[in-house]
Short mmCIF file of C-alpha atoms in Angstrom, two decimals:
data_model
loop_
_atom_site.label_atom_id
_atom_site.label_comp_id
_atom_site.label_asym_id
_atom_site.label_seq_id
_atom_site.Cartn_x
_atom_site.Cartn_y
_atom_site.Cartn_z
CA MET A 24 -10.33 -34.02 -3.82
CA SER A 25 -11.38 -33.78 -7.44
CA LEU A 26 -10.11 -36.01 -10.22
CA ARG A 27 -8.56 -33.02 -11.95
CA ARG A 28 -6.67 -32.06 -8.79
CA ARG A 29 -5.49 -35.62 -8.27
CA LEU A 30 -4.28 -35.83 -11.85
CA THR A 31 -2.67 -32.40 -11.58
CA LEU A 32 -0.81 -33.27 -8.38
CA SER A 33 0.31 -36.60 -9.83
CA LEU A 34 1.51 -34.91 -12.99
CA LEU A 35 3.32 -32.25 -10.98
CA ALA A 36 5.05 -34.90 -8.87
CA ILE A 37 6.20 -36.76 -11.98
CA LEU A 38 7.31 -33.51 -13.60
CA VAL A 39 9.27 -32.55 -10.46
CA LEU A 40 11.10 -35.89 -10.52
CA PHE A 41 11.69 -35.52 -14.22
CA ALA A 42 12.95 -31.98 -13.68
CA ILE A 43 15.29 -33.24 -10.93
CA ASN A 44 16.65 -35.92 -13.28
CA VAL A 45 17.08 -33.43 -16.09
CA GLY A 46 18.63 -30.88 -13.74
CA THR A 47 20.98 -33.51 -12.37
CA HIS A 48 21.95 -34.48 -15.88
CA PHE A 49 22.65 -30.89 -16.89
CA TRP A 50 24.45 -30.22 -13.63
CA GLY A 51 26.64 -33.27 -14.17
CA SER A 52 27.26 -32.27 -17.76
CA TYR A 53 28.16 -28.75 -16.69
CA ALA A 54 30.42 -30.01 -13.90
CA ARG A 55 32.14 -32.46 -16.24
CA SER A 56 32.50 -29.73 -18.83
CA GLU A 57 34.02 -27.31 -16.31
CA SER A 58 36.32 -30.00 -14.96
CA MET A 59 37.38 -30.97 -18.47
CA VAL A 60 38.08 -27.35 -19.32
CA ALA A 61 40.18 -26.98 -16.18
CA TYR A 62 41.93 -30.26 -16.95
CA ARG A 63 42.69 -29.19 -20.49
CA GLN A 64 43.97 -25.88 -19.21
CA ALA A 65 46.20 -27.70 -16.73
CA VAL A 66 47.55 -29.92 -19.50
CA GLU A 67 48.04 -26.90 -21.76
CA ALA A 68 49.81 -25.05 -18.93
CA ALA A 69 52.11 -28.03 -18.39
CA GLN A 70 52.98 -28.04 -22.09
CA LEU A 71 53.60 -24.29 -22.02
CA SER A 72 55.76 -24.69 -18.93
CA THR A 73 57.84 -27.37 -20.67
CA ASP A 74 58.28 -25.21 -23.76
CA LEU A 75 59.13 -22.18 -21.63
CA GLU A 76 61.70 -24.16 -19.67
CA GLN A 77 63.36 -25.29 -22.89
CA MET A 78 63.35 -21.75 -24.30
CA LEU A 79 64.93 -20.36 -21.11
CA GLU A 80 67.55 -23.06 -21.13
CA ASP A 81 68.43 -22.40 -24.79
CA GLN A 82 68.55 -18.68 -24.21
CA GLN A 83 70.79 -19.17 -21.15
CA GLN A 84 73.24 -21.28 -23.14
CA GLN A 85 73.33 -18.70 -25.93
CA ILE A 86 73.94 -15.87 -23.42
CA LEU A 87 76.86 -17.75 -21.88
CA VAL A 88 78.40 -18.41 -25.29
CA LEU A 89 78.12 -14.76 -26.31
CA ALA A 90 79.57 -13.62 -22.98
CA THR A 91 82.61 -15.87 -23.54
CA LEU A 92 83.07 -14.62 -27.09
CA ARG A 93 82.83 -10.98 -25.95
CA GLU A 94 85.66 -11.51 -23.48
CA THR A 95 87.97 -13.41 -25.84
CA THR A 96 87.31 -11.70 -29.16
CA ASP A 97 86.51 -8.31 -30.54
CA ASP A 98 83.49 -9.48 -32.56
CA ARG A 99 80.46 -7.27 -32.42
CA LEU A 100 76.74 -8.08 -32.77
CA GLY A 101 75.08 -6.83 -35.91
CA ASP A 102 71.71 -5.20 -36.03
CA ALA A 103 70.14 -8.31 -37.51
CA GLU A 104 71.53 -10.45 -34.70
CA LYS A 105 70.24 -7.98 -32.10
CA SER A 106 66.78 -7.97 -33.71
CA GLN A 107 66.73 -11.78 -33.71
CA GLU A 108 67.71 -11.95 -30.05
CA SER A 109 65.06 -9.33 -29.12
CA ALA A 110 62.49 -11.41 -30.98
CA ASP A 111 63.56 -14.49 -29.03
CA LEU A 112 63.15 -12.60 -25.74
CA ALA A 113 59.76 -11.32 -26.88
CA ALA A 114 58.76 -14.89 -27.67
CA ILE A 115 59.71 -15.91 -24.14
CA ARG A 116 57.65 -13.05 -22.69
CA GLN A 117 54.70 -14.01 -24.89
CA ARG A 118 54.95 -17.61 -23.74
CA ILE A 119 54.92 -16.43 -20.11
CA GLU A 120 51.78 -14.37 -20.83
CA ASP A 121 50.13 -17.39 -22.48
CA LEU A 122 50.96 -19.38 -19.39
CA GLY A 123 49.30 -16.67 -17.29
CA ALA A 124 46.17 -16.83 -19.47
CA VAL A 125 45.62 -20.51 -18.70
CA SER A 126 46.49 -20.15 -15.02
CA ARG A 127 43.58 -20.16 -12.58
CA ASP A 128 43.05 -18.57 -9.22
CA VAL A 129 44.64 -21.52 -7.47
CA THR A 130 47.94 -21.03 -9.43
CA GLN A 131 47.88 -17.25 -9.52
CA LEU A 132 50.42 -16.88 -6.71
CA GLN A 133 52.94 -19.22 -8.38
CA TYR A 134 52.48 -17.46 -11.69
CA GLU A 135 53.06 -14.02 -10.18
CA ARG A 136 56.27 -15.24 -8.60
CA LEU A 137 57.37 -16.70 -11.94
CA GLN A 138 56.55 -13.51 -13.78
CA GLU A 139 58.52 -11.40 -11.24
CA ALA A 140 61.60 -13.63 -11.52
CA ALA A 141 61.30 -13.80 -15.32
CA ASP A 142 61.06 -10.01 -15.61
CA ARG A 143 64.36 -9.64 -13.75
CA LEU A 144 66.05 -12.33 -15.85
CA LEU A 145 64.77 -11.11 -19.20
CA GLY A 146 65.59 -7.51 -18.27
CA LYS A 147 69.21 -8.54 -17.61
CA TRP A 148 69.38 -10.44 -20.89
CA GLN A 149 67.82 -7.55 -22.80
CA ALA A 150 70.37 -5.12 -21.37
CA PHE A 151 73.18 -7.55 -22.34
CA TYR A 152 72.12 -7.65 -25.96
CA GLU A 153 71.59 -3.89 -26.18
CA ARG A 154 75.04 -2.96 -24.64
CA TYR A 155 76.98 -5.90 -26.05
CA ASN A 156 79.02 -3.69 -28.37
CA GLU A 157 80.00 -1.20 -25.60
CA PRO A 158 83.57 -1.90 -24.46
CA ALA A 159 83.07 -0.38 -21.03
CA TYR A 160 79.99 -2.50 -20.26
CA GLU A 161 80.57 -5.15 -17.64
CA ALA A 162 77.97 -7.87 -17.97
CA ASP A 163 76.95 -10.06 -15.05
CA VAL A 164 75.03 -12.58 -17.15
CA GLU A 165 77.34 -15.36 -16.05
CA ASP A 166 75.76 -15.21 -12.57
CA PRO A 167 73.25 -18.12 -12.65
CA SER A 168 71.18 -17.00 -9.64
CA ALA A 169 68.51 -15.15 -11.69
CA TYR A 170 68.22 -18.06 -14.12
CA PHE A 171 67.99 -20.62 -11.32
CA ALA A 172 65.37 -18.47 -9.50
CA THR A 173 63.23 -18.30 -12.65
CA SER A 174 63.62 -22.03 -13.23
CA GLN A 175 62.67 -22.71 -9.62
CA ARG A 176 59.49 -20.59 -9.91
CA LEU A 177 58.61 -22.35 -13.14
CA LYS A 178 58.99 -25.77 -11.52
CA GLU A 179 56.76 -24.64 -8.61
CA LEU A 180 54.12 -23.57 -11.11
CA GLU A 181 54.43 -26.89 -12.96
CA GLN A 182 54.02 -28.84 -9.73
CA ARG A 183 50.95 -26.78 -8.76
CA GLN A 184 49.39 -27.31 -12.19
CA ALA A 185 50.05 -31.04 -12.04
CA PHE A 186 48.42 -31.20 -8.63
CA ILE A 187 45.36 -29.34 -9.92
CA ALA A 188 45.13 -31.63 -12.97
CA VAL A 189 45.02 -34.67 -10.68
CA GLN A 190 42.35 -33.01 -8.52
CA ARG A 191 40.26 -32.16 -11.57
CA ALA A 192 40.46 -35.73 -12.77
CA ASN A 193 39.26 -36.95 -9.38
CA VAL A 194 36.41 -34.40 -9.41
CA ILE A 195 35.32 -35.59 -12.86
CA ASP A 196 35.25 -39.19 -11.68
CA ARG A 197 33.24 -38.32 -8.56
CA THR A 198 30.83 -36.13 -10.55
CA ILE A 199 30.13 -38.87 -13.09
CA LEU A 200 29.57 -41.41 -10.32
CA LEU A 201 27.25 -39.07 -8.38
CA THR A 202 25.15 -38.00 -11.37
CA ASP A 203 24.77 -41.59 -12.51
CA ARG A 204 23.51 -42.60 -9.06
CA ILE A 205 21.06 -39.68 -8.86
CA THR A 206 19.78 -40.43 -12.37
CA VAL A 207 19.20 -44.10 -11.58
CA ILE A 208 17.51 -43.30 -8.24
CA GLY A 209 15.30 -40.64 -9.86
CA PHE A 210 14.37 -42.99 -12.69
CA LEU A 211 13.42 -45.81 -10.32
CA THR A 212 11.52 -43.38 -8.07
CA SER A 213 9.63 -42.00 -11.09
CA ILE A 214 8.63 -45.51 -12.15
CA PHE A 215 7.46 -46.38 -8.63
CA LEU A 216 5.57 -43.13 -8.12
CA THR A 217 3.95 -43.29 -11.57
CA ALA A 218 2.82 -46.87 -10.99
CA THR A 219 1.49 -46.05 -7.51
CA LEU A 220 -0.38 -42.94 -8.64
CA GLY A 221 -1.74 -44.80 -11.66
CA LEU A 222 -3.12 -47.61 -9.50
CA VAL A 223 -4.65 -45.16 -7.01
CA LEU A 224 -6.25 -43.07 -9.75
CA LEU A 225 -7.49 -46.19 -11.55
CA ARG A 226 -9.10 -47.54 -8.39
CA TYR A 227 -10.63 -44.18 -7.49
CA THR A 228 -11.90 -43.50 -11.03
CA ASN A 229 -13.25 -47.03 -11.45
CA ALA A 230 -15.30 -46.80 -8.24
CA SER A 231 -16.72 -43.38 -9.22
CA LEU A 232 -17.57 -44.54 -12.74
CA LYS A 233 -19.36 -47.58 -11.36
CA ARG A 234 -21.53 -45.30 -9.21
CA LEU A 235 -22.21 -43.09 -12.24
CA LYS A 236 -23.12 -46.13 -14.34
CA ARG A 237 -25.53 -47.39 -11.67
CA GLY A 238 -27.12 -43.94 -11.44
CA THR A 239 -27.54 -43.58 -15.19
CA GLU A 240 -29.10 -47.04 -15.38
CA ARG A 241 -31.59 -46.12 -12.66
CA ILE A 242 -32.41 -42.78 -14.26
CA GLY A 243 -32.58 -44.36 -17.71
CA ALA A 244 -35.01 -46.95 -16.38
CA GLY A 245 -37.38 -44.13 -15.41
CA ASP A 246 -36.49 -43.69 -11.74
CA LEU A 247 -36.25 -39.90 -11.99
CA ASP A 248 -36.27 -39.53 -8.19
CA TYR A 249 -32.94 -41.40 -7.87
CA ARG A 250 -29.92 -39.20 -7.13
CA ILE A 251 -26.20 -39.93 -7.48
CA ASN A 252 -25.00 -38.65 -4.12
CA ASP A 253 -22.18 -41.11 -3.23
CA ILE A 254 -19.49 -39.50 -5.41
CA GLU A 255 -16.64 -38.23 -3.25
CA ASP A 256 -15.11 -36.26 -6.11
CA GLN A 257 -15.64 -32.49 -5.92
CA GLY A 258 -14.46 -31.87 -9.48
CA GLU A 259 -15.28 -33.36 -12.87
CA LEU A 260 -16.84 -36.62 -11.67
CA GLY A 261 -18.80 -34.75 -9.04
CA ASP A 262 -19.92 -32.25 -11.69
CA LEU A 263 -20.92 -35.16 -13.93
CA ALA A 264 -23.00 -36.65 -11.12
CA LYS A 265 -24.62 -33.26 -10.55
CA ALA A 266 -25.28 -33.02 -14.28
CA PHE A 267 -27.06 -36.39 -14.23
CA ASN A 268 -29.07 -35.29 -11.20
CA THR A 269 -29.94 -32.03 -12.95
CA MET A 270 -30.88 -33.96 -16.07
CA ALA A 271 -33.21 -36.13 -14.01
CA ASP A 272 -34.79 -33.00 -12.50
CA LYS A 273 -35.19 -31.44 -15.94
CA LEU A 274 -36.67 -34.62 -17.34
CA ARG A 275 -39.17 -34.76 -14.51
CA VAL A 276 -40.00 -31.09 -15.02
CA ALA A 277 -40.24 -31.64 -18.78
CA ILE A 278 -42.65 -34.52 -18.27
CA GLU A 279 -44.72 -32.41 -15.90
CA ASP A 280 -44.61 -29.51 -18.39
CA GLU A 281 -45.68 -31.86 -21.17
CA GLN A 282 -48.58 -33.06 -19.05
CA GLN A 283 -49.44 -29.46 -18.21
CA ALA A 284 -49.21 -28.54 -21.91
CA LYS A 285 -51.52 -31.43 -22.71
CA ARG A 286 -53.99 -30.19 -20.12
CA GLU A 287 -53.71 -26.66 -21.51
CA ALA A 288 -54.20 -27.99 -25.04
CA ASP A 289 -57.29 -29.82 -23.88
CA GLU A 290 -58.50 -26.62 -22.24
CA ALA A 291 -57.73 -24.68 -25.43
CA ASN A 292 -59.69 -27.19 -27.46
CA ALA A 293 -62.55 -26.89 -25.02
CA ALA A 294 -62.30 -23.08 -25.24
CA LYS A 295 -62.38 -23.25 -29.02
CA SER A 296 -65.39 -25.55 -28.86
CA ILE A 297 -67.11 -23.00 -26.63
CA PHE A 298 -66.00 -20.27 -29.02
CA LEU A 299 -67.48 -22.12 -31.97
CA ALA A 300 -70.70 -22.51 -30.05
CA ASN A 301 -70.69 -18.79 -29.20
CA VAL A 302 -69.91 -17.86 -32.79
CA SER A 303 -72.68 -20.10 -33.99
CA HIS A 304 -75.04 -18.36 -31.59
CA GLU A 305 -73.75 -14.91 -32.55
CA LEU A 306 -74.07 -15.73 -36.25
CA ARG A 307 -77.51 -17.29 -35.84
CA THR A 308 -79.00 -14.28 -34.02
CA PRO A 309 -78.38 -11.65 -36.76
CA LEU A 310 -79.04 -14.18 -39.52
CA ASN A 311 -82.41 -15.10 -37.97
CA ALA A 312 -83.23 -11.41 -37.75
CA ILE A 313 -82.18 -10.81 -41.37
CA ILE A 314 -84.12 -13.83 -42.62
CA GLY A 315 -87.19 -13.15 -40.43
CA TYR A 316 -87.54 -9.46 -41.34
CA SER A 317 -86.80 -10.22 -45.01
CA GLU A 318 -89.65 -12.78 -45.07
CA MET A 319 -91.95 -10.32 -43.33
CA LEU A 320 -91.17 -7.65 -45.92
CA HIS A 321 -91.67 -10.17 -48.70
CA ASP A 322 -95.10 -11.18 -47.35
CA GLU A 323 -96.16 -7.58 -46.74
CA LEU A 324 -95.14 -6.53 -50.26
CA GLY A 325 -97.24 -9.41 -51.60
CA ASP A 326 -100.37 -8.17 -49.81
CA PRO A 327 -102.74 -5.84 -51.74
CA GLY A 328 -103.16 -2.39 -50.44
CA ALA A 329 -100.92 0.54 -49.56
CA VAL A 330 -97.32 0.00 -48.33
CA ASP A 331 -96.49 1.17 -44.80
CA ARG A 332 -93.19 2.90 -45.51
CA GLU A 333 -92.35 3.70 -41.90
CA SER A 334 -92.88 0.10 -40.84
CA HIS A 335 -90.80 -1.12 -43.78
CA ARG A 336 -88.05 1.42 -42.96
CA ALA A 337 -87.89 0.17 -39.35
CA ASP A 338 -87.65 -3.42 -40.56
CA LEU A 339 -84.90 -2.52 -43.02
CA ASP A 340 -83.01 -0.72 -40.25
CA LYS A 341 -83.12 -3.89 -38.18
CA ILE A 342 -81.89 -5.90 -41.14
CA THR A 343 -79.06 -3.40 -41.66
CA LEU A 344 -78.09 -3.50 -37.95
CA SER A 345 -78.07 -7.29 -37.95
CA GLY A 346 -75.92 -7.28 -41.11
CA ARG A 347 -73.47 -4.89 -39.51
CA GLN A 348 -73.27 -7.07 -36.39
CA LEU A 349 -72.64 -10.05 -38.60
CA LEU A 350 -69.98 -8.14 -40.57
CA ALA A 351 -68.27 -6.96 -37.36
CA LEU A 352 -68.11 -10.54 -36.08
CA ILE A 353 -66.63 -11.79 -39.35
CA ASP A 354 -64.16 -8.89 -39.36
CA ASP A 355 -63.00 -9.83 -35.86
CA ILE A 356 -62.42 -13.44 -36.93
CA LEU A 357 -60.53 -12.34 -40.04
CA ASP A 358 -58.40 -9.87 -38.06
CA LEU A 359 -57.45 -12.54 -35.54
CA SER A 360 -56.59 -14.94 -38.38
CA LYS A 361 -54.37 -12.33 -40.05
CA ILE A 362 -52.59 -11.60 -36.77
CA GLU A 363 -51.92 -15.27 -36.04
CA THR A 364 -50.57 -15.87 -39.56
CA GLY A 365 -48.45 -12.71 -39.52
CA LYS A 366 -50.25 -11.07 -42.41
CA MET A 367 -51.60 -8.08 -40.53
CA ASP A 368 -49.89 -4.88 -41.73
CA LEU A 369 -49.75 -1.37 -40.35
CA HIS A 370 -50.84 1.61 -42.46
CA CYS A 371 -49.14 4.47 -40.65
CA GLU A 372 -50.27 8.05 -41.02
CA ARG A 373 -49.89 11.14 -38.91
CA PHE A 374 -53.03 11.99 -36.93
CA ARG A 375 -54.20 13.74 -33.78
CA PRO A 376 -55.40 11.17 -31.19
CA GLU A 377 -57.90 13.59 -29.62
CA GLU A 378 -59.80 13.79 -32.93
CA VAL A 379 -60.12 10.01 -33.11
CA LEU A 380 -61.18 9.87 -29.46
CA ARG A 381 -63.97 12.42 -30.01
CA GLN A 382 -65.20 10.59 -33.14
CA VAL A 383 -65.32 7.22 -31.36
CA CYS A 384 -67.11 8.66 -28.31
CA GLU A 385 -69.66 10.44 -30.49
CA GLY A 386 -70.23 7.32 -32.59
CA LEU A 387 -70.78 5.06 -29.56
CA ALA A 388 -72.82 7.55 -27.53
CA PRO A 389 -76.18 5.92 -28.56
CA LEU A 390 -74.85 2.49 -27.51
CA VAL A 391 -73.80 3.89 -24.14
CA ARG A 392 -77.16 5.59 -23.57
CA GLU A 393 -79.08 2.38 -24.29
CA LYS A 394 -77.98 1.07 -20.89
CA GLN A 395 -78.39 4.41 -19.09
CA ASN A 396 -74.64 4.96 -18.82
CA ARG A 397 -72.81 8.30 -18.78
CA LEU A 398 -69.85 8.81 -21.07
CA GLU A 399 -67.14 11.32 -20.11
CA LEU A 400 -64.18 12.31 -22.29
CA ASP A 401 -61.20 13.75 -20.39
CA LEU A 402 -58.46 15.01 -22.74
CA ALA A 403 -55.29 16.55 -21.33
CA PRO A 404 -54.03 19.61 -23.24
CA GLY A 405 -51.10 19.21 -25.64
CA LEU A 406 -51.48 15.53 -26.50
CA PRO A 407 -48.70 14.37 -28.88
CA ALA A 408 -49.45 13.56 -32.51
CA LEU A 409 -49.01 9.91 -33.51
CA ASN A 410 -47.52 8.46 -36.67
CA SER A 411 -49.33 5.14 -36.48
CA ASP A 412 -52.32 3.20 -37.82
CA ALA A 413 -55.36 5.37 -37.06
CA THR A 414 -57.83 2.64 -38.09
CA LYS A 415 -56.45 0.11 -35.64
CA PHE A 416 -56.24 2.79 -32.93
CA ARG A 417 -59.93 3.53 -33.56
CA GLN A 418 -60.83 -0.18 -33.50
CA VAL A 419 -59.07 -0.65 -30.14
CA LEU A 420 -61.05 2.24 -28.66
CA VAL A 421 -64.33 0.96 -30.13
CA ASN A 422 -63.75 -2.50 -28.63
CA LEU A 423 -62.87 -1.09 -25.21
CA LEU A 424 -65.87 1.28 -25.13
CA SER A 425 -68.21 -1.46 -26.37
CA ASN A 426 -66.98 -3.80 -23.62
CA ALA A 427 -67.32 -1.10 -20.97
CA SER A 428 -70.85 -0.35 -22.10
CA LYS A 429 -71.78 -4.04 -22.27
CA PHE A 430 -70.73 -4.78 -18.67
CA THR A 431 -72.00 -1.55 -17.12
CA ASP A 432 -75.64 -0.70 -16.30
CA GLY A 433 -76.61 2.79 -15.17
CA GLY A 434 -73.02 3.68 -14.42
CA ALA A 435 -70.23 5.91 -15.70
CA ILE A 436 -67.69 5.31 -18.46
CA THR A 437 -64.68 7.62 -18.62
CA VAL A 438 -62.14 7.94 -21.42
CA ARG A 439 -59.02 9.69 -20.18
CA ALA A 440 -56.03 10.58 -22.43
CA ARG A 441 -52.65 11.75 -21.09
CA ARG A 442 -49.01 11.98 -22.11
CA ALA A 443 -47.23 8.73 -21.22
CA GLU A 444 -43.79 8.12 -19.76
CA ALA A 445 -40.97 7.03 -22.07
CA PRO A 446 -40.74 5.00 -24.20
CA TYR A 447 -44.43 5.63 -24.83
CA ALA A 448 -45.98 8.89 -25.92
CA LEU A 449 -49.75 8.51 -25.31
CA SER A 450 -51.76 6.83 -22.56
CA VAL A 451 -55.53 6.25 -22.98
CA ALA A 452 -57.49 4.76 -20.07
CA VAL A 453 -61.10 3.50 -20.42
CA THR A 454 -62.69 3.21 -16.97
CA ASP A 455 -66.13 1.81 -16.16
CA THR A 456 -68.14 1.16 -13.02
CA GLY A 457 -69.39 -2.25 -14.18
CA ILE A 458 -69.16 -5.76 -12.80
CA GLY A 459 -65.33 -5.84 -12.58
CA MET A 460 -63.03 -8.89 -12.58
CA SER A 461 -61.00 -10.98 -10.16
CA GLU A 462 -57.23 -11.44 -10.52
CA ALA A 463 -57.69 -14.87 -12.11
CA GLN A 464 -60.12 -13.39 -14.64
CA GLN A 465 -57.72 -10.53 -15.41
CA ALA A 466 -54.93 -13.06 -16.11
CA ARG A 467 -56.84 -14.62 -19.02
CA VAL A 468 -59.00 -11.77 -20.25
CA PHE A 469 -56.67 -11.00 -23.22
CA GLU A 470 -56.54 -14.60 -24.45
CA ALA A 471 -58.30 -15.42 -27.70
CA PHE A 472 -61.52 -17.48 -27.55
CA VAL A 473 -61.63 -16.92 -23.77
CA GLN A 474 -63.99 -14.76 -21.74
CA ALA A 475 -63.62 -13.82 -18.08
CA GLU A 476 -66.16 -16.49 -17.13
CA PRO A 477 -67.65 -19.31 -19.23
CA ASN A 478 -71.18 -18.03 -18.55
CA THR A 479 -70.33 -14.49 -19.67
CA SER A 480 -71.40 -15.21 -23.25
CA ALA A 481 -74.74 -16.48 -22.12
CA ALA A 482 -75.38 -13.43 -19.94
CA TYR A 483 -73.81 -10.66 -22.04
CA GLY A 484 -73.09 -12.18 -25.46
CA GLY A 485 -69.88 -11.91 -27.42
CA THR A 486 -67.18 -14.29 -28.67
CA GLY A 487 -64.18 -13.37 -26.54
CA LEU A 488 -62.17 -11.97 -29.47
CA GLY A 489 -62.38 -8.23 -28.83
CA LEU A 490 -59.77 -7.86 -26.09
CA ALA A 491 -57.41 -10.38 -27.75
CA ILE A 492 -57.52 -8.25 -30.90
CA CYS A 493 -56.94 -5.09 -28.84
CA ARG A 494 -53.83 -6.64 -27.29
CA ASP A 495 -52.46 -7.79 -30.67
CA PHE A 496 -53.14 -4.40 -32.29
CA CYS A 497 -51.40 -2.57 -29.44
CA GLU A 498 -48.34 -4.80 -29.70
CA LEU A 499 -48.35 -4.42 -33.48
CA MET A 500 -48.26 -0.62 -33.02
CA GLY A 501 -45.32 -0.94 -30.56
CA GLY A 502 -47.43 -0.40 -27.43
CA ARG A 503 -49.17 -2.39 -24.75
CA ILE A 504 -52.49 -2.78 -22.97
CA SER A 505 -53.11 -3.55 -19.31
CA VAL A 506 -56.06 -3.91 -16.97
CA THR A 507 -56.76 -3.15 -13.32
CA SER A 508 -60.03 -4.29 -11.81
CA ALA A 509 -61.86 -5.58 -8.77
CA PRO A 510 -65.13 -7.53 -8.59
CA GLY A 511 -68.09 -5.15 -8.35
CA ARG A 512 -65.91 -2.03 -8.66
CA GLY A 513 -65.44 -1.75 -12.39
CA SER A 514 -62.40 -2.05 -14.62
CA THR A 515 -59.80 0.22 -16.17
CA PHE A 516 -58.14 -0.74 -19.46
CA THR A 517 -55.04 1.34 -20.22
CA VAL A 518 -53.52 1.58 -23.70
CA GLU A 519 -49.98 3.00 -24.05
CA LEU A 520 -48.63 3.74 -27.52
CA PRO A 521 -45.39 5.23 -28.87
CA ALA A 522 -45.34 8.17 -31.23
CA ASP A 523 -43.95 5.91 -33.97
CA PRO A 524 -44.03 2.08 -34.06
CA GLY A 525 -40.76 1.86 -36.02
CA SER A 526 -38.75 3.86 -33.50
CA ALA A 527 -40.27 1.87 -30.62
CA ARG A 528 -39.20 -1.43 -32.18
CA ALA A 529 -35.69 -0.07 -32.89
CA ALA A 530 -35.36 1.04 -29.25
CA ALA A 531 -36.46 -2.38 -28.07
#
């Protein structure tokens, strides 16, 4: 069980006990309040009964006096006296109603009997006052049976109310005693349970934390193979142990990655050293040609006699070719430097890709023929126009055709252009039947300063920058370049470009 679940269950148990205590307190308060209300009502009913008894007795005495006077004298009741007596009877009725308002279900029967007897008595008294001045009226108010019946019902009600008041007092006493006992028991139980749960949680947490501490000390000391597996908790402490184990795994992986990065850095430094050696060789070859032919021309111009213009023209052509090779190499280095520093910009213009493809194929046709290769241009109808950098598009094609020609002897080179699937618009594939590449060589062929094999430069020349620049130019124009190849079966480099680099980047 997790620490969170243990704490939650402990908290719930304490809250349940607390809720029981609070509920008991409110229940006791409510019971005492109800009992007190009933007790007050019983007391109030007793007081009303006493007042009503006195009012009935007074009214009975007054009725008897008036009945005697009516028989012995000829005095009549005035309207004021009749109104006063009616008001007194109304007061008695109101007092009976007030007594009914404070009566409860347990006294309802006694009250109904009282009200029935009182209605008969008050009706007789009301008729006496109203017909008092009629000589023919024979009053029977001197008969005490109705008065005694009403008094008897009132006494029964008083006795019932007194009995209920005593019961309510006993209920209040029992309720106070019971709630006090439950409160004390709940309080003591809460203290015991809280102490017990606290000790259990402390012991459990202390043991788990000790295991975590031992694990962190082992891992911190460098023992990254150590694992904290003796934590029984499936919650937070278990998650913490898993986090330490994961941290140890990540540290081990990070150390291995750092060692791998160091090896890769060493390999990159070695590749750059090889690149510098290749560049030095590539720079030295055209420079030696430029210097050698320049010295030859200088010596020949210093000789007396006629100048051989054709010979000089051929030498100057070789100087020009070597200068262009040197310029192309320097341009490649500068382009790569601009790309790595983020200073390479696009100069977008709208152009037809088939026109650029024809120009590049025509321009490189002599280079292809030097190695007895055949160049085929396969253009699908309706190629889309591009709003991109035509110069960089041309340079990518030149690099791919130059590479294909360099690694192919007496074979075929095909340039095929088609519409591409979204999000790209144009697909250009350069296929050769040259030496081909293995999967490992394909994986690093687009890396800067790297050639498919270390001995490639010695056999075929080059610096290893061309394909890296092609990849960077394609990505800069919102496209991509890929290769498929097999050793001895040639290679196919495929360039896919969008119609507009801006829209391609927005879609990405």
